[in-house]
CSV table of C-alpha atoms in Angstrom, one decimal:
chain,number,residue,atom,x,y,z
A,920,MET,CA,79.7,83.7,95.7
A,921,ARG,CA,79.8,83.8,99.2
A,922,ARG,CA,78.8,86.9,101.1
A,923,ARG,CA,82.4,87.0,102.7
A,924,ASP,CA,83.9,86.6,99.4
A,925,ARG,CA,81.6,89.5,97.8
A,926,ARG,CA,82.8,91.1,100.9
A,927,PHE,CA,86.5,90.7,100.1
A,928,ARG,CA,86.4,91.6,96.5
A,929,THR,CA,84.6,94.9,97.6
A,930,ALA,CA,87.6,95.6,100.0
A,931,LEU,CA,90.2,95.1,97.6
A,932,THR,CA,88.1,97.1,95.2
A,933,VAL,CA,88.2,100.1,97.7
A,934,LEU,CA,91.6,99.6,97.9
A,935,ALA,CA,91.9,99.6,93.9
A,936,ALA,CA,90.2,103.0,93.8
A,937,TRP,CA,92.7,104.1,96.3
A,938,SER,CA,95.3,103.5,94.3
A,939,ALA,CA,94.3,104.5,91.0
A,940,LEU,CA,93.3,107.8,92.3
A,941,ALA,CA,95.9,108.3,94.4
A,942,GLY,CA,98.7,106.7,91.9
A,943,ALA,CA,102.5,106.9,92.9
A,944,ALA,CA,102.1,110.5,94.5
A,945,LEU,CA,100.9,109.5,97.8
A,946,THR,CA,102.8,110.2,100.4
A,947,GLY,CA,103.1,109.9,104.5
A,948,ALA,CA,103.0,107.3,107.2
A,949,ALA,CA,99.7,105.5,106.1
A,950,PRO,CA,99.5,104.4,109.9
A,951,ALA,CA,97.4,101.5,110.8
A,952,ASP,CA,93.9,103.4,111.4
A,953,GLY,CA,93.4,105.5,108.6
A,954,ALA,CA,94.1,106.8,105.4
A,955,PRO,CA,96.7,106.9,102.7
A,956,ARG,CA,95.7,103.5,102.0
A,957,THR,CA,98.5,103.0,99.5
A,958,ARG,CA,101.6,104.7,99.1
A,959,THR,CA,105.2,104.4,96.9
A,960,VAL,CA,108.0,103.2,99.2
A,961,ALA,CA,110.6,103.8,96.4
A,962,PRO,CA,110.2,102.8,92.8
A,963,GLY,CA,108.8,99.7,92.0
A,964,ILE,CA,108.0,98.8,95.9
A,965,GLN,CA,104.4,99.9,97.0
A,966,TYR,CA,103.1,100.0,100.6
A,967,SER,CA,99.0,99.5,101.1
A,968,GLN,CA,96.3,98.2,103.9
A,969,PHE,CA,93.0,96.9,103.5
A,970,ASP,CA,90.4,95.4,105.8
A,971,ILE,CA,89.6,91.3,105.3
A,972,PRO,CA,86.0,90.0,106.8
A,973,ALA,CA,87.3,86.4,107.8
A,974,ALA,CA,85.6,83.7,109.5
A,975,HIS,CA,86.7,84.9,112.8
A,976,GLY,CA,86.1,88.8,112.4
A,977,THR,CA,87.4,91.4,110.3
A,978,THR,CA,91.3,91.6,109.9
A,979,ARG,CA,93.5,94.7,108.9
A,980,ALA,CA,96.2,93.4,106.2
A,981,HIS,CA,99.1,95.7,105.7
A,982,LEU,CA,100.9,94.6,102.4
A,983,LEU,CA,104.1,95.4,100.4
A,984,THR,CA,104.2,95.3,96.4
A,985,VAL,CA,107.5,94.5,95.2
A,986,ASP,CA,108.0,94.6,91.6
A,987,LEU,CA,111.3,92.5,91.4
A,988,ARG,CA,111.2,93.4,87.3
A,989,ASN,CA,112.8,96.8,88.2
A,990,LYS,CA,116.4,96.7,88.2
A,991,HIS,CA,116.9,98.6,91.7
A,992,VAL,CA,114.9,96.9,93.7
A,993,ARG,CA,116.0,93.3,95.3
A,994,VAL,CA,115.0,91.2,98.5
A,995,ASP,CA,117.7,89.6,100.6
A,996,LEU,CA,117.6,87.9,104.2
A,997,LEU,CA,117.1,90.0,107.3
A,998,TYR,CA,119.5,88.4,109.6
A,999,PRO,CA,121.5,89.8,113.2
A,1000,GLY,CA,125.3,88.5,111.7
A,1001,ALA,CA,124.5,85.3,113.4
A,1002,VAL,CA,122.4,82.8,113.0
A,1003,ALA,CA,122.2,82.2,116.6
A,1004,ALA,CA,120.7,85.6,117.5
A,1005,ARG,CA,117.8,87.6,117.6
A,1006,ALA,CA,116.8,91.3,116.9
A,1007,SER,CA,113.5,93.2,115.6
A,1008,VAL,CA,112.6,93.6,111.9
A,1009,SER,CA,112.9,97.4,112.3
A,1010,ARG,CA,116.7,97.0,113.8
A,1011,LEU,CA,117.5,94.9,110.9
A,1012,ALA,CA,116.0,96.8,108.5
A,1013,ASP,CA,117.8,99.8,109.7
A,1014,ALA,CA,121.0,97.9,110.3
A,1015,GLN,CA,121.1,96.5,106.5
A,1016,GLY,CA,119.7,99.7,104.7
A,1017,ALA,CA,116.5,98.2,103.8
A,1018,VAL,CA,113.3,100.4,103.3
A,1019,ALA,CA,110.9,98.0,103.9
A,1020,GLY,CA,110.9,94.3,105.4
A,1021,ILE,CA,108.8,91.9,107.4
A,1022,ASN,CA,109.7,89.2,109.7
A,1023,GLY,CA,110.9,85.7,108.5
A,1024,ASP,CA,110.8,81.8,109.8
A,1025,PHE,CA,109.8,80.3,112.7
A,1026,PHE,CA,112.6,79.6,115.5
A,1027,ASN,CA,114.4,78.4,118.4
A,1028,ILE,CA,112.3,80.8,120.7
A,1029,SER,CA,112.3,79.2,123.9
A,1030,GLU,CA,113.4,76.1,126.1
A,1031,THR,CA,111.2,75.4,128.4
A,1032,GLN,CA,111.3,71.3,128.1
A,1033,HIS,CA,115.2,71.6,128.5
A,1034,PRO,CA,115.9,73.6,132.0
A,1035,GLY,CA,119.1,74.8,131.7
A,1036,VAL,CA,119.8,74.8,128.0
A,1037,GLU,CA,120.2,77.9,126.1
A,1038,ALA,CA,117.4,79.0,123.3
A,1039,THR,CA,119.7,79.7,120.3
A,1040,GLY,CA,117.2,82.3,118.3
A,1041,SER,CA,118.0,80.2,115.2
A,1042,ALA,CA,115.5,80.0,112.3
A,1043,VAL,CA,113.9,76.4,111.7
A,1044,GLY,CA,114.4,76.1,108.1
A,1045,PRO,CA,117.3,76.8,105.6
A,1046,ALA,CA,118.7,80.3,104.7
A,1047,ILE,CA,120.9,81.6,101.9
A,1048,THR,CA,121.8,85.7,102.2
A,1049,ASP,CA,123.6,87.1,99.4
A,1050,GLY,CA,123.8,83.8,97.7
A,1051,HIS,CA,126.1,82.4,100.7
A,1052,THR,CA,124.1,79.5,102.8
A,1053,LEU,CA,124.0,80.2,106.4
A,1054,LYS,CA,122.1,76.9,107.5
A,1055,ALA,CA,120.3,73.9,106.7
A,1056,ALA,CA,116.8,72.7,108.2
A,1057,VAL,CA,116.4,71.0,111.7
A,1058,PRO,CA,114.1,67.4,111.6
A,1059,ARG,CA,110.6,67.9,111.2
A,1060,GLY,CA,109.8,66.9,114.9
A,1061,GLN,CA,112.5,69.4,116.5
A,1062,ARG,CA,110.5,72.6,114.3
A,1063,PHE,CA,108.7,75.2,116.4
A,1064,GLY,CA,105.5,76.6,115.0
A,1065,PRO,CA,101.9,75.0,113.9
A,1066,ALA,CA,101.6,72.0,112.5
A,1067,LEU,CA,102.9,71.5,108.9
A,1068,PRO,CA,100.5,70.6,106.3
A,1069,PRO,CA,100.9,67.3,104.5
A,1070,GLY,CA,103.2,67.0,102.1
A,1071,THR,CA,105.3,70.1,103.0
A,1072,SER,CA,108.6,69.8,105.3
A,1073,THR,CA,111.4,71.9,107.2
A,1074,GLU,CA,113.5,72.2,103.8
A,1075,ASP,CA,110.7,74.2,101.9
A,1076,VAL,CA,111.7,77.7,101.0
A,1077,LEU,CA,110.9,80.6,99.6
A,1078,GLY,CA,113.8,82.2,97.0
A,1079,VAL,CA,115.0,84.1,94.7
A,1080,GLY,CA,117.4,83.2,92.2
A,1081,THR,CA,119.8,85.0,89.9
A,1082,ASP,CA,117.6,85.0,87.3
A,1083,ARG,CA,115.7,87.7,89.9
A,1084,THR,CA,112.8,85.3,89.5
A,1085,ALA,CA,111.6,84.3,93.0
A,1086,ARG,CA,109.9,80.6,93.6
A,1087,LEU,CA,109.0,78.0,96.2
A,1088,ASP,CA,111.6,75.3,96.4
A,1089,ARG,CA,113.2,72.7,98.7
A,1090,LEU,CA,116.2,73.0,100.0
A,1091,SER,CA,118.4,69.9,101.0
A,1092,LEU,CA,121.7,69.5,102.7
A,1093,THR,CA,124.1,67.1,101.1
A,1094,GLY,CA,127.7,66.9,102.9
A,1095,SER,CA,130.4,64.4,103.9
A,1096,LEU,CA,133.7,64.5,106.0
A,1097,ILE,CA,136.7,62.8,104.2
A,1098,THR,CA,138.9,61.5,106.9
A,1099,PRO,CA,141.7,59.0,107.7
A,1100,GLU,CA,138.9,56.4,108.6
A,1101,GLY,CA,136.8,57.3,105.3
A,1102,ARG,CA,134.0,59.2,104.1
A,1103,LEU,CA,131.4,60.4,106.9
A,1104,PRO,CA,127.8,61.8,106.3
A,1105,LEU,CA,127.2,65.4,107.3
A,1106,ARG,CA,123.7,66.2,108.1
A,1107,GLY,CA,123.6,69.2,109.6
A,1108,LEU,CA,124.7,73.1,109.2
A,1109,ASN,CA,124.2,75.7,112.2
A,1110,GLN,CA,121.2,74.5,112.7
A,1111,TYR,CA,119.6,74.5,116.7
A,1112,ALA,CA,118.9,70.5,116.1
A,1113,LEU,CA,120.8,67.7,114.8
A,1114,PRO,CA,119.4,64.4,113.6
A,1115,GLN,CA,120.1,61.1,116.2
A,1116,GLY,CA,123.0,59.7,115.8
A,1117,SER,CA,124.4,62.3,113.1
A,1118,ILE,CA,127.1,64.8,112.7
A,1119,GLY,CA,126.9,68.9,112.0
A,1120,ALA,CA,128.9,71.8,111.0
A,1121,TYR,CA,129.3,74.6,112.8
A,1122,THR,CA,130.9,77.9,111.0
A,1123,ALA,CA,131.5,81.4,112.1
A,1124,ASP,CA,128.0,82.2,110.8
A,1125,TRP,CA,126.6,80.1,113.5
A,1126,GLY,CA,127.9,82.8,116.2
A,1127,SER,CA,128.5,82.9,120.0
A,1128,ALA,CA,125.4,80.6,121.1
A,1129,SER,CA,125.8,77.3,123.1
A,1130,ARG,CA,125.8,74.1,121.1
A,1131,VAL,CA,124.1,71.9,123.5
A,1132,ARG,CA,120.7,72.3,121.9
A,1133,ALA,CA,121.8,70.7,118.9
A,1134,THR,CA,122.2,67.1,121.0
A,1135,CYS,CA,118.8,67.8,122.7
A,1136,GLY,CA,115.4,66.2,121.9
A,1137,THR,CA,114.6,63.4,119.2
A,1138,ASP,CA,113.7,63.7,115.2
A,1139,THR,CA,110.2,63.4,116.7
A,1140,ASN,CA,110.1,64.9,119.7
A,1141,ARG,CA,111.4,68.4,120.0
A,1142,GLY,CA,111.4,67.9,123.7
A,1143,GLY,CA,113.2,64.7,124.4
A,1144,PRO,CA,115.8,64.2,126.6
A,1145,CYS,CA,119.3,66.4,125.7
A,1146,SER,CA,121.8,63.1,124.8
A,1147,ARG,CA,124.6,62.1,127.1
A,1148,ASP,CA,126.9,60.9,124.1
A,1149,THR,CA,128.4,63.6,122.3
A,1150,TYR,CA,131.4,65.1,121.0
A,1151,GLU,CA,133.3,68.1,119.0
A,1152,VAL,CA,136.2,68.3,116.8
A,1153,THR,CA,137.1,71.5,116.1
A,1154,ILE,CA,138.7,71.7,112.4
A,1155,LYS,CA,141.3,74.4,110.6
A,1156,ASN,CA,143.6,74.2,107.7
A,1157,GLU,CA,141.5,71.0,107.3
A,1158,GLN,CA,143.1,69.3,110.1
A,1159,VAL,CA,142.1,68.3,113.9
A,1160,VAL,CA,143.1,71.0,116.7
A,1161,ALA,CA,141.0,70.4,119.0
A,1162,THR,CA,138.3,67.9,120.5
A,1163,ALA,CA,136.0,67.8,123.6
A,1164,ASP,CA,133.4,66.0,124.9
A,1165,ALA,CA,130.7,68.2,125.2
A,1166,PRO,CA,128.9,70.7,123.0
A,1167,GLY,CA,130.9,74.1,123.6
A,1168,LYS,CA,130.0,77.8,123.1
A,1169,GLY,CA,131.4,81.2,122.2
A,1170,PRO,CA,132.6,82.6,118.4
A,1171,ILE,CA,133.8,80.6,116.2
A,1172,ALA,CA,136.9,81.9,114.0
A,1173,PRO,CA,136.7,82.6,110.4
A,1174,GLY,CA,138.0,79.6,108.5
A,1175,THR,CA,137.3,77.0,111.5
A,1176,THR,CA,134.8,74.6,111.3
A,1177,VAL,CA,133.4,72.7,114.7
A,1178,LEU,CA,132.0,69.1,113.9
A,1179,LEU,CA,129.6,68.3,116.9
A,1180,GLY,CA,128.2,64.5,117.0
A,1181,ARG,CA,125.7,63.2,119.0
A,1182,GLU,CA,124.6,59.2,119.7
A,1183,ALA,CA,126.5,57.3,116.8
A,1184,GLY,CA,128.0,60.7,114.9
A,1185,ALA,CA,129.8,60.9,118.5
A,1186,GLN,CA,131.4,57.4,118.3
A,1187,GLN,CA,132.5,58.6,114.8
A,1188,LEU,CA,134.0,61.7,115.5
A,1189,ARG,CA,136.1,59.6,118.5
A,1190,LYS,CA,138.3,58.1,115.9
A,1191,LEU,CA,139.8,61.3,114.8
A,1192,PHE,CA,143.0,62.6,116.5
A,1193,GLN,CA,144.5,66.0,116.6
A,1194,GLY,CA,146.8,66.9,113.4
A,1195,GLU,CA,144.6,64.3,111.2
A,1196,GLU,CA,143.6,65.8,107.9
A,1197,VAL,CA,139.4,66.1,107.8
A,1198,GLN,CA,138.1,68.1,104.7
A,1199,VAL,CA,134.6,69.1,105.1
A,1200,GLU,CA,132.1,69.1,102.1
A,1201,GLN,CA,128.9,70.6,102.2
A,1202,ARG,CA,126.2,72.6,99.8
A,1203,LEU,CA,122.4,72.9,100.0
A,1204,VAL,CA,120.5,71.2,96.9
A,1205,ALA,CA,117.4,72.7,95.6
A,1206,ALA,CA,115.3,70.3,94.7
A,1207,SER,CA,113.3,71.9,91.5
A,1208,SER,CA,115.5,74.7,90.5
A,1209,GLY,CA,118.8,74.7,88.6
A,1210,VAL,CA,119.1,78.5,89.4
A,1211,PRO,CA,121.4,79.0,92.2
A,1212,TYR,CA,119.6,81.1,94.8
A,1213,LEU,CA,120.5,84.7,95.8
A,1214,PHE,CA,118.4,84.8,98.9
A,1215,ALA,CA,116.0,81.9,100.7
A,1216,ILE,CA,114.0,81.8,103.8
A,1217,GLY,CA,112.2,78.7,105.3
A,1218,GLY,CA,108.4,78.2,106.3
A,1219,PHE,CA,105.9,76.1,104.3
A,1220,PRO,CA,103.5,76.5,101.3
A,1221,VAL,CA,100.0,77.4,101.3
A,1222,LEU,CA,99.3,78.3,97.5
A,1223,ARG,CA,100.6,76.1,94.9
A,1224,HIS,CA,100.0,76.7,91.2
A,1225,GLY,CA,96.8,78.7,92.3
A,1226,ALA,CA,95.2,76.0,94.7
A,1227,PRO,CA,95.5,75.8,98.2
A,1228,VAL,CA,97.3,73.6,99.5
A,1229,SER,CA,95.5,70.5,100.7
A,1230,GLY,CA,95.1,69.8,104.5
A,1231,LEU,CA,95.2,73.7,105.5
A,1232,ASP,CA,94.1,74.6,108.9
A,1233,GLY,CA,90.6,76.4,108.6
A,1234,ALA,CA,89.8,76.7,111.9
A,1235,THR,CA,92.2,78.0,114.0
A,1236,SER,CA,92.7,82.2,113.7
A,1237,ALA,CA,96.1,83.7,114.4
A,1238,VAL,CA,97.8,87.1,113.4
A,1239,ARG,CA,99.8,86.2,110.4
A,1240,THR,CA,102.7,87.1,107.9
A,1241,ALA,CA,102.8,85.2,104.5
A,1242,VAL,CA,104.5,85.6,100.9
A,1243,GLY,CA,102.9,85.4,97.7
A,1244,ILE,CA,104.4,85.1,94.1
A,1245,ARG,CA,102.6,86.5,91.4
A,1246,ASP,CA,103.4,87.4,87.4
A,1247,GLY,CA,106.0,84.2,87.2
A,1248,GLY,CA,107.7,85.1,89.8
A,1249,ARG,CA,108.6,88.7,89.0
A,1250,ARG,CA,106.5,90.5,91.8
A,1251,LEU,CA,106.4,89.4,95.6
A,1252,LEU,CA,103.0,90.4,98.1
A,1253,LEU,CA,104.3,90.6,101.8
A,1254,LEU,CA,102.0,90.5,104.0
A,1255,ALA,CA,101.6,91.1,107.3
A,1256,THR,CA,98.0,91.3,109.4
A,1257,ASP,CA,97.5,93.6,112.5
A,1258,GLY,CA,97.4,92.7,116.1
A,1259,ALA,CA,95.7,95.5,117.4
A,1260,ALA,CA,92.7,94.5,119.4
A,1261,PRO,CA,89.9,95.2,117.0
A,1262,TYR,CA,91.8,92.7,114.4
A,1263,ARG,CA,93.3,90.5,116.5
A,1264,SER,CA,91.4,87.5,115.7
A,1265,GLY,CA,93.3,87.1,111.9
A,1266,LEU,CA,93.4,84.5,109.7
A,1267,THR,CA,93.0,80.8,109.6
A,1268,LEU,CA,95.9,79.3,107.1
A,1269,ALA,CA,92.9,78.5,104.6
A,1270,GLU,CA,91.9,82.4,104.6
A,1271,VAL,CA,96.0,83.3,104.3
A,1272,ALA,CA,95.8,80.8,101.2
A,1273,GLY,CA,92.6,82.6,100.0
A,1274,THR,CA,93.5,85.7,100.3
A,1275,LEU,CA,97.0,86.0,98.7
A,1276,ARG,CA,95.2,83.9,95.9
A,1277,LYS,CA,92.4,87.0,95.1
A,1278,LEU,CA,95.6,89.2,95.1
A,1279,GLY,CA,96.8,87.3,92.2
A,1280,ALA,CA,99.3,85.2,93.8
A,1281,THR,CA,99.7,81.9,91.9
A,1282,GLU,CA,102.3,80.5,94.9
A,1283,GLY,CA,101.8,81.2,98.6
A,1284,PHE,CA,104.1,80.6,101.8
A,1285,ASN,CA,103.6,81.2,105.3
A,1286,LEU,CA,106.0,82.3,107.6
A,1287,ASP,CA,106.1,83.2,111.5
A,1288,GLY,CA,103.4,84.8,113.5
A,1289,GLY,CA,101.4,86.2,116.2
A,1290,GLY,CA,103.6,88.2,118.3
A,1291,SER,CA,106.6,88.1,115.5
A,1292,THR,CA,104.5,89.7,112.9
A,1293,THR,CA,105.7,93.0,111.8
A,1294,LEU,CA,106.2,95.0,108.3
A,1295,VAL,CA,108.2,98.2,108.3
A,1296,THR,CA,108.8,100.7,105.7
A,1297,ARG,CA,111.2,103.5,105.8
A,1298,SER,CA,109.9,107.1,104.5
A,1299,PRO,CA,112.0,108.7,101.8
A,1300,GLY,CA,114.7,111.0,103.4
A,1301,ALA,CA,114.3,109.1,107.1
A,1302,SER,CA,116.8,107.3,108.7
A,1303,THR,CA,114.8,104.7,110.1
A,1304,ALA,CA,112.7,102.1,109.6
A,1305,THR,CA,108.7,102.5,111.0
A,1306,VAL,CA,106.2,99.5,112.2
A,1307,ARG,CA,103.0,99.7,110.2
A,1308,ASN,CA,101.4,97.1,112.0
A,1309,HIS,CA,100.6,96.9,115.5
A,1310,PRO,CA,102.4,93.8,116.7
A,1311,SER,CA,99.8,91.4,118.9
A,1312,GLY,CA,102.2,92.1,122.1
A,1313,GLY,CA,102.0,95.3,122.2
A,1314,VAL,CA,106.2,96.2,121.1
A,1315,GLU,CA,108.1,94.5,118.2
A,1316,ARG,CA,109.4,91.0,119.3
A,1317,SER,CA,113.2,89.9,118.8
A,1318,VAL,CA,113.3,87.7,115.5
A,1319,ALA,CA,115.9,85.2,113.7
A,1320,ASP,CA,115.3,87.0,110.1
A,1321,GLY,CA,112.9,88.3,107.8
A,1322,ILE,CA,112.8,89.6,104.2
A,1323,GLY,CA,114.4,92.8,103.3
A,1324,VAL,CA,113.6,94.6,100.6
A,1325,PHE,CA,116.0,97.2,99.2
A,1326,ALA,CA,116.4,100.2,96.5
A,1327,ASP,CA,119.5,100.5,95.2
A,1328,SER,CA,120.0,104.2,93.9
């Protein structure tokens, strides 16, 4: 056994000893600089912290252990009420009544490559909340974040089904427009980047942000120029009620769908006229599960069936957020590393996979890290959540979404 593995197992042994001594009775804020190391947030939800000896230095880990076997415990998407919006994890947790949570997917954080184009704040991958589909995934070349490991996709998700079981899966958009000209493929739903030559649908879930970003870049180059060939069609009560040559912005009324086309998609939409009937059909299709998802969030796998995903970066260390699945999908491990100066060296993706495996996970999923990494809990009786790690930017970053942990009474 390598020395680093022995030190890691020692750290886990110390953590287990704290848990055994303290049990479920531990209370207190558990700040990042001291004991107690483990406490119960609510029945079935525990918060712990421990140190991990890593290749580039010791990093401090903050861990939420969530028992989905407890019927009073559930997880769901934290988000600001619109796909194209951002807020801090603590603010999202407070607004939705979560007792704990972490940040989520990578997102459209900036538009330096397209001056004058509004950054939407929208997440990269698919998202489902309370069984409702919010959005689909952007093309691989349009994503923000580190390079994806081989064999992974922007459509990869961590989800929890109606069977209260967590699993890794892939959610692909299937959809079409039924028009007087025939059936047209729909290749986007509330996403900040549409495939070249495609048509995408935007609903009230999108929010008020400009839709211009959806027509910028290419399927392989996020920084490619914005398309000059665009068209929008607004559908209400299955009828065309408005058209426009350029992507718009502002709230979309409930029951209304805005269709946005670029290049060939724009040319197809120009054939539609006010008053014509158009039906919009869309859904996310799971690659491996027949169980409907109540919750799903984007990111990418780092651990499958107890083994690290091939091709993981073992050289670049960073502050990380990740999720492990253990006990056949009945327990979630929500992991965030600390961004304080002594621990900011962080973990490589290979070390993230190894850490989750040593914590008992068989599946692991990486989320947005760096300045986004945040873990919060709410003490019993408190009205607001407390940030337990030190965000590497010194303050919480506004993010697109997160994973909320809820304790129903």
